[in-house]
Structure formats: C-alpha cells, structure tokens
Coordinates of C-alpha atoms and ligand atoms in Angstrom, one line a residue:
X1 CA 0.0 0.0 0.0
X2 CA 1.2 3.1 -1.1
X3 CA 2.3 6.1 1.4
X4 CA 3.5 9.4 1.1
X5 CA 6.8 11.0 3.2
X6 CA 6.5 14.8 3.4
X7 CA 9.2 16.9 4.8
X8 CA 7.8 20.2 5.4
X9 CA 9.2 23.8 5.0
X10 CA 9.4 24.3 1.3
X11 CA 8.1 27.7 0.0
X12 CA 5.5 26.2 -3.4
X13 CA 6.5 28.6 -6.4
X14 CA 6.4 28.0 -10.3
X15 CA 3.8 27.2 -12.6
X16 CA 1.1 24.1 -12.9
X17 CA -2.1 22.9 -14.9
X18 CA -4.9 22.1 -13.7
X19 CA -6.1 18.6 -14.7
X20 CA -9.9 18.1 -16.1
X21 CA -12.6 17.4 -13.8
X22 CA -12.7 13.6 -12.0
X23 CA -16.7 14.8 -11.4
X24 CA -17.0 16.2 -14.8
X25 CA -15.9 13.2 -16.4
X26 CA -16.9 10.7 -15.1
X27 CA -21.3 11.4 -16.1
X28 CA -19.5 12.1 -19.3
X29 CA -18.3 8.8 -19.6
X30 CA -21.5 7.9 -18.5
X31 CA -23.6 9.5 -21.2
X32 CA -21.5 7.9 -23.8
X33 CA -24.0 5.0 -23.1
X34 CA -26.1 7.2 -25.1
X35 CA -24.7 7.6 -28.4
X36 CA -25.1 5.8 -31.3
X37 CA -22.2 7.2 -32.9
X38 CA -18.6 7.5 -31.0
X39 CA -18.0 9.7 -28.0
X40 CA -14.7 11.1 -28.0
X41 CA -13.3 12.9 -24.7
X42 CA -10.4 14.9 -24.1
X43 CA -8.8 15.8 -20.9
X44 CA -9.7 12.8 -18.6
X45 CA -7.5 12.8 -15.9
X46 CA -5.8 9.6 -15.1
X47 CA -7.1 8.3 -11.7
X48 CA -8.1 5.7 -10.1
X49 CA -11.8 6.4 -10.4
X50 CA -12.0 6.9 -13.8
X51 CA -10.2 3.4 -14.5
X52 CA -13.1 2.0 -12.3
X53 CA -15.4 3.5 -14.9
X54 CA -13.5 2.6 -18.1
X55 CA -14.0 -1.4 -16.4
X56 CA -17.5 -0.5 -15.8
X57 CA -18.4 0.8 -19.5
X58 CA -16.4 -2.4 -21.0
X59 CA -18.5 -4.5 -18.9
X60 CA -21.9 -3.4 -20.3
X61 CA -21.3 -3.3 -23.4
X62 CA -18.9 -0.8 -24.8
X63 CA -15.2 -0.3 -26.9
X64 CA -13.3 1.8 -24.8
X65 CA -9.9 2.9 -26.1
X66 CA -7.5 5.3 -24.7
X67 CA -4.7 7.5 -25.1
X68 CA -3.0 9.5 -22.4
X69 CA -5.9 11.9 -21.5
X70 CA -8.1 11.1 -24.6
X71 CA -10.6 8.5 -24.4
X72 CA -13.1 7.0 -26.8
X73 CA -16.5 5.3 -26.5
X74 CA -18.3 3.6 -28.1
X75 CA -21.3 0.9 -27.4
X76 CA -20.8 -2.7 -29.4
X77 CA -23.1 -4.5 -27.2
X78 CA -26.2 -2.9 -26.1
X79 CA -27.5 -6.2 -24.7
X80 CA -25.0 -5.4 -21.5
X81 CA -27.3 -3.7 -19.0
X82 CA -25.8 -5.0 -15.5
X83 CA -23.6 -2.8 -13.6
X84 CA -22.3 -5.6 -11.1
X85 CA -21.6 -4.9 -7.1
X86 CA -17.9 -6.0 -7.4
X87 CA -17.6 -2.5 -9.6
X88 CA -20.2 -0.1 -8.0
X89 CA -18.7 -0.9 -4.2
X90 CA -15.4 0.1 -5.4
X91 CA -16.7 3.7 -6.6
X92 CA -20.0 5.3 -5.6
X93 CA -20.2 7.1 -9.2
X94 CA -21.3 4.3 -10.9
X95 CA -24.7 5.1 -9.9
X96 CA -24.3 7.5 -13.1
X97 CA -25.1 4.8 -15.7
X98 CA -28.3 4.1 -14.5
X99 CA -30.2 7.2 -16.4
X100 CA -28.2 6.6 -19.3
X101 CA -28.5 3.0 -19.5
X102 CA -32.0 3.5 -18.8
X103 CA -32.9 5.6 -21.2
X104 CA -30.4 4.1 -24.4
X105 CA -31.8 0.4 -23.7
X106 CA -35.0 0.5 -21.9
X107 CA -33.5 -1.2 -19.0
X108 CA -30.8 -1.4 -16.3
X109 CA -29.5 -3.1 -13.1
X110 CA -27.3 -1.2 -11.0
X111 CA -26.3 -2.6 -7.8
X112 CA -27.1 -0.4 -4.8
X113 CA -24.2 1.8 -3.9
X114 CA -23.3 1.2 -0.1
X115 CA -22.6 3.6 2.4
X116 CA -19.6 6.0 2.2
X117 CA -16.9 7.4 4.6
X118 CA -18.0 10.6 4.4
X119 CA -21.5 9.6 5.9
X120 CA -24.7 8.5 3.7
X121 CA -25.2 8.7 0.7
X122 CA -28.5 7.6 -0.6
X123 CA -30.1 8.0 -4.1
X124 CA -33.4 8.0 -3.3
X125 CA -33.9 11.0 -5.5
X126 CA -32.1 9.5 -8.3
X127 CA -35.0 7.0 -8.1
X128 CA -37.6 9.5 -7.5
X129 CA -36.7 11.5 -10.9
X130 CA -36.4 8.2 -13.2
X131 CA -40.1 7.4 -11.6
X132 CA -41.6 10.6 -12.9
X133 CA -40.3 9.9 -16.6
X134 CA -42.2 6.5 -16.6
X135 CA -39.4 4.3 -15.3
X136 CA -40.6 1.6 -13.2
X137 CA -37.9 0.5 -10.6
X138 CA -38.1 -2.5 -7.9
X139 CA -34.8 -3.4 -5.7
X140 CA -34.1 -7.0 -6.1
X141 CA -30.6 -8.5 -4.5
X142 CA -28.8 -5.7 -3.9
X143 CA -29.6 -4.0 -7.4
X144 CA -31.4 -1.7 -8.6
X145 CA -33.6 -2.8 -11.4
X146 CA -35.2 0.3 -13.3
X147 CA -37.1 -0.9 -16.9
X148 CA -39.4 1.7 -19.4
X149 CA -40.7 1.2 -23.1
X150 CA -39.9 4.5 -23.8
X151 CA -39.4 7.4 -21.2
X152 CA -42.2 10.2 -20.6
X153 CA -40.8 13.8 -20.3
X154 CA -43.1 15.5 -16.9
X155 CA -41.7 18.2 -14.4
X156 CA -39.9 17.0 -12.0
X157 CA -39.2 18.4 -8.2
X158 CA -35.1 17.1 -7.2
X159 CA -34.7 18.5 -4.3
X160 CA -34.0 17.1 -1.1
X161 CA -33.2 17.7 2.7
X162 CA -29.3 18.7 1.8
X163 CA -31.2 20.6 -1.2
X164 CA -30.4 19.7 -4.9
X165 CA -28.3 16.5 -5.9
X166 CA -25.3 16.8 -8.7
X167 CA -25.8 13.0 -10.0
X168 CA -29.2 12.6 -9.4
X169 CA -29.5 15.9 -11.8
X170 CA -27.0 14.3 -14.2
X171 CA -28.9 11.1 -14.5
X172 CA -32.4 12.3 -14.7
X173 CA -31.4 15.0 -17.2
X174 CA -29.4 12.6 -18.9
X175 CA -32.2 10.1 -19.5
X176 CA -34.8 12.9 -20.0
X177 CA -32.9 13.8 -23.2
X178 CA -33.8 10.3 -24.9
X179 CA -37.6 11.2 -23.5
X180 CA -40.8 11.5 -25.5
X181 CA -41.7 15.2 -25.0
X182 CA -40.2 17.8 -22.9
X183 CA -39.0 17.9 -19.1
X184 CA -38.1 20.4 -16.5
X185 CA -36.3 19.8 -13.9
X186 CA -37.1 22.2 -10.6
X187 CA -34.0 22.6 -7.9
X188 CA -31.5 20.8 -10.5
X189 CA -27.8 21.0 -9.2
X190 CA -26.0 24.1 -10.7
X191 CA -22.9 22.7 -10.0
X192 CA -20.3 23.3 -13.3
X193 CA -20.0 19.6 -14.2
X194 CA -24.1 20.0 -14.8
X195 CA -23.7 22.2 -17.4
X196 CA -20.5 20.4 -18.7
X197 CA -22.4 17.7 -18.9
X198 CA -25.7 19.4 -21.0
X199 CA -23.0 20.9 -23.2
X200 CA -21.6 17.7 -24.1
X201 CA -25.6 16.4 -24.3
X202 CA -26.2 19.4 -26.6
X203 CA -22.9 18.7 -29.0
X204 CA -24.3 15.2 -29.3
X205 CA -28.1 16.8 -30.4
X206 CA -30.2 17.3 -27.3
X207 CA -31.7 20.3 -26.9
X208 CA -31.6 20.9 -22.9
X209 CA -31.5 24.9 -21.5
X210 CA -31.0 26.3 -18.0
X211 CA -28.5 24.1 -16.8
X212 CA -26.4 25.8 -14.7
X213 CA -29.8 27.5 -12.9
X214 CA -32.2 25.4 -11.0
X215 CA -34.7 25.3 -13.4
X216 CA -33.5 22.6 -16.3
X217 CA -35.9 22.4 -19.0
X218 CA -35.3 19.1 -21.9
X219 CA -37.2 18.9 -25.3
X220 CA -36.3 14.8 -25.8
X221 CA -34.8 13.9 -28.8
X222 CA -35.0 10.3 -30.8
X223 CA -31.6 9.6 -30.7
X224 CA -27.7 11.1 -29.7
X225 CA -24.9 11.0 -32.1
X226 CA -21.1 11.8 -32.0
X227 CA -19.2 14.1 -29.9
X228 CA -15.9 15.4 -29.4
X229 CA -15.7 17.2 -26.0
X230 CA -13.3 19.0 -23.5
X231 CA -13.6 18.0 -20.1
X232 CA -13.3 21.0 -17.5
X233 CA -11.2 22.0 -15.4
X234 CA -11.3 20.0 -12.0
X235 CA -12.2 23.4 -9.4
X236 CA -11.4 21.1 -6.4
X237 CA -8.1 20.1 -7.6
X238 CA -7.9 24.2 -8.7
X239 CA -8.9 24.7 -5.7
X240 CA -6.5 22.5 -3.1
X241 CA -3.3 23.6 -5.3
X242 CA -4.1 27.3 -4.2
X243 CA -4.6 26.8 -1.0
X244 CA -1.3 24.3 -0.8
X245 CA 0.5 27.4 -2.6
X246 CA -0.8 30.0 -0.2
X247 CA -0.4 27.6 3.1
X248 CA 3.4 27.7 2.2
X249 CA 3.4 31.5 1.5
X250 CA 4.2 30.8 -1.7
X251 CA 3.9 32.5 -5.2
X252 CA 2.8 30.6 -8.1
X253 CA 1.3 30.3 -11.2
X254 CA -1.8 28.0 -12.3
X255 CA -2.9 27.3 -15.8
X256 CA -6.0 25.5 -16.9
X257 CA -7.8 27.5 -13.7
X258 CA -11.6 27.5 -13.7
X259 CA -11.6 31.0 -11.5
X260 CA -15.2 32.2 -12.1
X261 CA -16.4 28.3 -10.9
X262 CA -14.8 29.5 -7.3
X263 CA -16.1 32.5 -6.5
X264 CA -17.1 31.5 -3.0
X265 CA -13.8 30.0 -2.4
X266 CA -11.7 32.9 -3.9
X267 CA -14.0 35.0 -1.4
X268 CA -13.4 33.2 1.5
X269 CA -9.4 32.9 0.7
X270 CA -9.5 37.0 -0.1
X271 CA -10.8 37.5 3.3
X272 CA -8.7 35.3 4.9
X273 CA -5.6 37.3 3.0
X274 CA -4.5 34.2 -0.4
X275 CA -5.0 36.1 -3.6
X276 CA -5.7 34.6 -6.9
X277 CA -5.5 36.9 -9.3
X278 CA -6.2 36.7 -13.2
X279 CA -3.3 37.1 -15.3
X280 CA -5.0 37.7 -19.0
X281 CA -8.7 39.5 -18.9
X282 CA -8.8 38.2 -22.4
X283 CA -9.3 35.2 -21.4
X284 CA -12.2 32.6 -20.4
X285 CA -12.4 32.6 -16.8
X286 CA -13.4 29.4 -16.6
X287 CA -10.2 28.1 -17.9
X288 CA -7.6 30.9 -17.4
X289 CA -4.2 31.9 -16.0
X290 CA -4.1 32.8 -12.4
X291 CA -1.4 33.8 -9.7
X292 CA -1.3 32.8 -6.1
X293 CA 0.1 34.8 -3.8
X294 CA -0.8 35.8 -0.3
X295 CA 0.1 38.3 2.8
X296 CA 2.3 37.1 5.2
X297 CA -0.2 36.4 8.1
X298 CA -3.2 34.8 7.1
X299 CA -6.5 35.8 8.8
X300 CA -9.2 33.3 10.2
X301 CA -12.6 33.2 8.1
X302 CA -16.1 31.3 8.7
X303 CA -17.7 29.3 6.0
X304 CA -20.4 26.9 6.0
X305 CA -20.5 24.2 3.0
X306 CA -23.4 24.8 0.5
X307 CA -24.6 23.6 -2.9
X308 CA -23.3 25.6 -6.0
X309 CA -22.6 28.5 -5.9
X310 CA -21.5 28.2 -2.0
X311 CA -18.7 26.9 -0.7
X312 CA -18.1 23.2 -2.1
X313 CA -18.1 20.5 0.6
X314 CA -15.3 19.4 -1.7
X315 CA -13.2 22.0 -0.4
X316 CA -13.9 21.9 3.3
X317 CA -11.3 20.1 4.6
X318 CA -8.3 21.5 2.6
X319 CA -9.9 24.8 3.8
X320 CA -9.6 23.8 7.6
X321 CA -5.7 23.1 7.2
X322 CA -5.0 26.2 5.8
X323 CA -7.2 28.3 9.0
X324 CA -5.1 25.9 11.2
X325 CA -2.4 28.7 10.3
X326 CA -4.5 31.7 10.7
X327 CA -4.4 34.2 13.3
X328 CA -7.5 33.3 15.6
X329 CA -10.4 31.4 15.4
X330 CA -11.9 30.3 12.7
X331 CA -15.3 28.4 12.1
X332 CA -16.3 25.8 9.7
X333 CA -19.8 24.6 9.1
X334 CA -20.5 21.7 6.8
X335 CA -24.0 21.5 5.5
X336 CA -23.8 18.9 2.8
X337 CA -22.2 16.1 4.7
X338 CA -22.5 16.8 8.5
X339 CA -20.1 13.7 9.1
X340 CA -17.3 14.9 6.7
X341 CA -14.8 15.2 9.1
X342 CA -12.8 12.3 8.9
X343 CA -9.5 14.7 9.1
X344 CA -10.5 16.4 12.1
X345 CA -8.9 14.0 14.7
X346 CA -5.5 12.8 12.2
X347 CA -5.0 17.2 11.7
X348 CA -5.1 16.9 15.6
X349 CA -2.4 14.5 15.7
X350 CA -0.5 17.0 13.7
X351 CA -1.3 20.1 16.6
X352 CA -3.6 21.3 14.9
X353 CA -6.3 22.6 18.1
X354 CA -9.9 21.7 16.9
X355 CA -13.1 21.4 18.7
X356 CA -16.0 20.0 16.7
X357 CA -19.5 20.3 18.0
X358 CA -21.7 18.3 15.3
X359 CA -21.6 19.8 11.8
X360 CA -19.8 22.8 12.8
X361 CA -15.6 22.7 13.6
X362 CA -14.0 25.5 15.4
X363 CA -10.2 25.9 14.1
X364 CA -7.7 27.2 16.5
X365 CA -5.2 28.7 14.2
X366 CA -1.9 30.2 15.0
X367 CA -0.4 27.0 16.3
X368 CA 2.6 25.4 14.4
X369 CA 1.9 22.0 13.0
X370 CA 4.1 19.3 13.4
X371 CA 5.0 15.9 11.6
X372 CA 2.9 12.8 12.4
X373 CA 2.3 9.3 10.4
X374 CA -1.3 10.0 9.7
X375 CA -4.2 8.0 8.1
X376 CA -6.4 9.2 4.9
X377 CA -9.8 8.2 5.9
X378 CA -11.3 10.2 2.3
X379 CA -10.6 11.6 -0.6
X380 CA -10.9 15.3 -0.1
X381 CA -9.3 14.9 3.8
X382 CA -6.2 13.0 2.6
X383 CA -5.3 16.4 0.5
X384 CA -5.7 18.3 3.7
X385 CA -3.1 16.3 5.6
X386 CA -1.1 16.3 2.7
X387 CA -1.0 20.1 3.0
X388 CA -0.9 20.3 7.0
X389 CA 2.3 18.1 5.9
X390 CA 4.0 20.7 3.3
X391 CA 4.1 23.2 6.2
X392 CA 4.3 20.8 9.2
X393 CA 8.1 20.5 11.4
X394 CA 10.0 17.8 10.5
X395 CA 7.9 14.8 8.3
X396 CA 5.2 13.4 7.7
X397 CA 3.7 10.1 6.2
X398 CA 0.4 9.9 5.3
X399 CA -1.0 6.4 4.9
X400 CA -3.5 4.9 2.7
X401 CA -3.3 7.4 -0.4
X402 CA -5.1 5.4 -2.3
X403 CA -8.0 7.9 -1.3
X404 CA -5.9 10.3 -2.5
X405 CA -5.3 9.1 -6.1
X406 CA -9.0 8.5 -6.6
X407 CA -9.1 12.6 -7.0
X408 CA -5.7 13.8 -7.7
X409 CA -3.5 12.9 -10.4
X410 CA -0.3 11.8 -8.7
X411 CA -0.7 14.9 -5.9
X412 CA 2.9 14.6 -4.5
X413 CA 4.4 14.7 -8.4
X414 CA 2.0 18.0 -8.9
X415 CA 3.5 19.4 -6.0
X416 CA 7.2 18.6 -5.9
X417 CA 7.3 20.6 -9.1
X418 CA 6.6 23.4 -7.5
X419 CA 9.4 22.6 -4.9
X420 CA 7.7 20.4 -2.4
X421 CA 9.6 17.6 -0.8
X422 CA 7.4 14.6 -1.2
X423 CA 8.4 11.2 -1.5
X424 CA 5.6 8.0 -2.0
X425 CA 6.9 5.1 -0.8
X426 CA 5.3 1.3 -0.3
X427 CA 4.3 0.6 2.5
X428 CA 3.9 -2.8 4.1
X429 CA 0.4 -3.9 6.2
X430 CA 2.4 -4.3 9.3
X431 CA 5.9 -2.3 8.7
X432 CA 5.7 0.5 11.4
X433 CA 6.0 4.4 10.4
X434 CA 9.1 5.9 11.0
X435 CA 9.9 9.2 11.4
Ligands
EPU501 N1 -28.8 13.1 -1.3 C1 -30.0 12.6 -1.0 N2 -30.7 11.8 -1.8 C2 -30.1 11.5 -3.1 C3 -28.9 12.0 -3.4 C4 -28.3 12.9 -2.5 O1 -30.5 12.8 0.2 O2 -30.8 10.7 -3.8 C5 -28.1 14.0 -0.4 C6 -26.7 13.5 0.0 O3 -26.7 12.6 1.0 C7 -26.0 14.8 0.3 C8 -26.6 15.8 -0.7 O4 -27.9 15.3 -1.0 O5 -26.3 15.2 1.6 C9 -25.8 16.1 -1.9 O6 -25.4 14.9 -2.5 P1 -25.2 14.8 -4.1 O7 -26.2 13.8 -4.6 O8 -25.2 16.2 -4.7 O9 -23.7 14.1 -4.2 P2 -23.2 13.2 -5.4 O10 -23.8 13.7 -6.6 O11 -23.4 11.8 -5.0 C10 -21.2 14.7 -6.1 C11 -19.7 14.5 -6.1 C12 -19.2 14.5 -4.6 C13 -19.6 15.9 -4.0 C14 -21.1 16.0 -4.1 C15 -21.6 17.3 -3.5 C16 -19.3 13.1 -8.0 C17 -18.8 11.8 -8.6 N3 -19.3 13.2 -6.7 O12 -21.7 13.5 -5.3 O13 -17.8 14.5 -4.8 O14 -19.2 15.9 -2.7 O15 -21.5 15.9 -5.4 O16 -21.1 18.4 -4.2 O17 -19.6 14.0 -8.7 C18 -15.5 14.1 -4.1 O18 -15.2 14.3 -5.3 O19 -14.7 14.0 -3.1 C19 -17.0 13.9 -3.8 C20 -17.4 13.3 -2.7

C-alpha cells in the first residue's frame, strides 16, 4: 500500500495545470451510453476512479480505447445492461449509468451503492426522478432494477433535505434527453459539471437549456450521435493547489484554472488574506491563467459548506488546514455532509487545536503544525493532511493514499514541481511508520 513522506518547509513557487474534472468526467463517460455514434473525450485525468469506470463501461457493453488523456467510446453491445456490485462498491459514481443506461436500452441493473466514509449517501432522488419519466424500478438482490418502453418527459421536483443533488441531476437529465416530449427539472444541481455535462448532451443533439440555474428544461430527442468534448477543469483540484501554494506563502502560477467556478472559495481565501489573481482578462475565466500569492499572516474566516454557488463540501477540509495557520479562530460549518470530518482527529495528531461540535468545527489557528504518520480516511481529507504536511516541522507520512489518487492525479508529483519535498513510498500492512 502506497504512502507518502512529506518533509515540510518548502516555499511552493512556479507554474502548474490544472487537470480536467474527476466529477465532470466521469457522467460524461456515462452519457456515452447514449450515443449511437462514438464519443470522443479529451482531458480525462488519469485516476483511479476513472479506471473504475472505463472497467465499468467495458462491462456493459462498450469499446473503450484510450490515449493519455483522450478517451473514446463507443457501445458494441447494447445487450450489457448490469452494472455488477464488485464495480459499484469500489466507486459510488457508478450510480451515473443508470439514467443513461435506462434511457439508451430501456432497462438497467445497478447494484445499490453502499454507504460511504463521508457519511450516507443515498439516491433515493435518483430513483424519484427516473419514476416521474415512466421508469418503473423495484430493488431485487442488492440491485437496482429500473425498466421503461420509452421514457415520458413530466416536471420533476429534485430537491432534497441537503437541497439539490449533482448525480441525481445528471442522470435524470441525462435520461430525459432520450424522453418523448419535454422535461423540467425544478431545484437541478447548478454545479459546473451540470452544465458540462448538458453541453456535451447538446454537441451530441439534445436540446436541454438552463443548466447551470435550478430550473433545467429538456425537449427529448430520438436519438444522440457523436461528440468530441473538453472535459473542464477540475475546481477542487484548482482549488486544493491554491490553498497548498498560499499555506506555504508561496507564489505561483496556475494554468487550466476555472476561477469564475470559485467565487465562494476565492472569497473566503481574499478574506482570509490568499490572492488569486487573473493574469489575461482576455481570457475565459473558466479556464484561465491565475497567480497565487498571499500576505504574510493569514486571517481566520467562517464558512459553512453549500450547494453551487456556495462553498463546495469538496473543499472543506483543505480549507480547515489552511485556517489551522491563521491568526485566531476560525469556524467551519458543513452543510452537505454533517459527518465529513474524517481529518478532524489525524489534523489533531499534527497540533492542529480543533473542537468539533456536530456539523460545525471551530479551528484554533496560529499553532505550528508538526509531523505525524497519519491516516487518509477520504478523498478530499487526505489532501488536507497532505498540505498540513507541506508546512508541518520535520515529516510526515500519510497512509492509505489510495483515497488520495481517486481525486488527484499523482498529488505529491504535482506538488514537488513546485518545490515540495514529497516522497511516495510502499508501504507494508504491518511495517511501522518511522519518522
Ligand atoms: N442526497 C439525498 N438523496 C439522493 C442524493 C443525494 O438525500 O438521492 C443528499 C446527499 O446525502 C447529500 C446531498 O444530497 O447530503 C448532496 O449529494 P449529491 O447527490 O449532490 O452528491 P453526489 O452527486 O453523490 C457529487 C460529487 C461529490 C460531491 C457532491 C456534492 C461526484 C462523482 N461526486 O456527489 O464529490 O461531494 O456531489 O457536491 O460528482 C468528491 O469528489 O470528493 C466527492 C465526494
């Protein structure tokens, strides 16, 4: 099992890329289901997750062929409609084939995705949305069987007690766009990888608006051809290399950087004294130039976790190691998972000071971390202690980082070219950490 040695201190400068979007990508993928033509993608990042779904998509019936980032899909055996336990249990995501297979072959069996680190995750309103179109759907061994003729397009309500759901939007629109008639969608996701996903949809002929708002509205089409299509930039990944950048007080520069999909982050990092600043105006700010700099004593912020356009749970805890260096108290309230906070007690272990009172952690800062062997419990909390290690005393090894390379394209690689001292290392079951 891999690990990863950190020896803290260096100051991050030079300049990166930001990799496409694992979440963008991966309904993408999905939707490929859908064509009858070939689906070509560009800018998949390598990861762990996505190889999951590249398994997946051969399983059920489609060619998938690859070349560094690029990808291409295309179905060969439409008869394939099971998407088997042994896959879905190693990634949640697969639960995004189920609109697509729906919809492209009148019938599908996904097994149930199981509980999650980060707390429960059910897809009740996944279910709920493919019922309004026409699908009917019974639970039979541990799968989900959903089966239609032909989908029905109706208006739909998505929202739940967290408020709107970024899969469950991707499948229902997904399917809807293979619907007789027209659909809307009322309290869709917003999130970015929404409307990446309807602007692949759209390049392949559906005709879907408003995605991006919560009101999504679907006029179904008979059939989806080819695409070629740009994933986008990942805004978490964006997101943790800032914040790594600025925890070191370092100065650097980001390509690839989806700044305008931040604006709640970049707020809360303003305030708390990190500036991201566009180089070119020209350019898209959804996939620009930025440089990260920050002042020398970083202030303490709140921020609670909220669907798009608020703060992205996804960002939480690599938030919480940076306000473990800011000048007084800072407090963290997460909305969308209230269990998220798997890194609270291995950041401790680093002296980090933390009190947690259910969904709501109140950060201490102004201590000085120090090095720890440390356990990723999760995807997004592994890259915090990664961080907490860049500017920890002396080293740290973070275990299990296979969490970590389900989201981050070799992290430690990312980092060291920006002068981080990161070594990954195997390590055995039983060997002890040393320091
Ligand atoms: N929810 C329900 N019922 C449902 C679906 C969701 O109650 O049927 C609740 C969830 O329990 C949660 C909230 O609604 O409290 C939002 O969940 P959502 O469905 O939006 O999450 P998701 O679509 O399963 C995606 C990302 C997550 C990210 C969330 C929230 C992918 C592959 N995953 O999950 O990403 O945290 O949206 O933004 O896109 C990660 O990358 O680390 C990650 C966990």
């Amino acid at each position: 099992m891999d690990a990863l040695r950190i020896h803290g201190g260096a100051r991050l400068t030079g300049t990166l890329a930001v990799d496409g979007s694992k979440n963008a990508a991966l309904p993408a993928m999905a939707a490929a289901l859908m064509s009858s033509g070939t689906v070509h993608l560009r800018d998949i990042p390598t990861l762990s997750d996505i190889g999951n779904m590249v398994k997946l998509l051969r399983e059920i019936g489609c060619e998938v062929t690859g070349h560094g980032r690029d990808c291409t899909i295309r179905t060969t055996d439409p008869t394939q409609t099971h998407a088997r336990y042994e896959i879905v249990r190693t990634m949640r995501a697969s639960i995004c084939v189920l609109g697509p297979l729906l919809a492209a072959r009148g019938e599908a069996r996904v097994s149930m995705p199981g509980g999650c680190a980060i707390g429960d995750r059910p897809v009740d309103l996944h279910l709920r949305g493919l019922r309004a179109l026409g699908a009917n759907i019974e639970l039979d061994g541990g799968d989900i069987i959903a089966t239609a003729d032909r989908l029905k397009g109706t208006t739909i309500f998505l929202g739940g007690p967290f408020g709107s759901t970024v899969l469950g939007t991707a499948n229902v629109m997904s399917a809807a766009a293979l619907a007789e008639g027209r659909t809307v969608i009322e309290s869709a996701a917003c999130e970015p990888e929404v409307t990446g996903l309807a602007d692949m949809l759209n390049a392949m002929g559906a005709r879907i608006t408003g995605a991006g708002t919560p009101r999504i509205e679907i006029e179904g089409v008979e059939s989806l051809g080819d695409v070629d299509y740009t994933v986008i930039p990942d805004r978490i990944v964006a997101g943790t290399l800032a914040m790594a950048v600025a925890m070191t007080n370092g100065d650097a520069i980001l390509t690839n950087f989806p700044h305008d999909n931040l604006l709640a982050v970049l707020d809360r990092l303003d305030i708390a004294g990190v500036h991201v600043d566009r180089v070119d105006p020209e350019e898209d700010p959804r996939r620009c130039t930025v440089r990260v700099t920050c002042d020398r004593r970083l202030q303490p912020v709140l921020y609670t976790t909220q669907p798009y356009p608020g703060f992205p749970t996804d960002l939480q805890a690599q938030m919480m190691a940076l306000l473990c260096l800011a000048d007084g108290n800072s407090i963290v309230t997460e909305r969308i998972y209230p269990d998220r906070f798997l890194h609270v007690s291995e950041l401790t272990r680093m002296g980090a000071t933390l009190f947690r009172s259910g969904p709501t952690v109140v950060v201490q800062g102004g201590g000085q971390l120090v090095g720890a062997p440390v356990m990723a419990g999760d995807l997004r909390g592994s890259a915090a202690l990664v961080m907490a290690g860049l500017v920890a005393k002396g080293e740290t090894v973070v275990q299990r980082v296979y969490h970590l390379d389900r989201g981050y394209v070799r992290l430690e690689e990312q980092l060291n070219q920006l002068g981080a001292g990161i070594e990954r290392f195997e390590l055995g079951v039983s060997d002890p950490v040393t320091l």
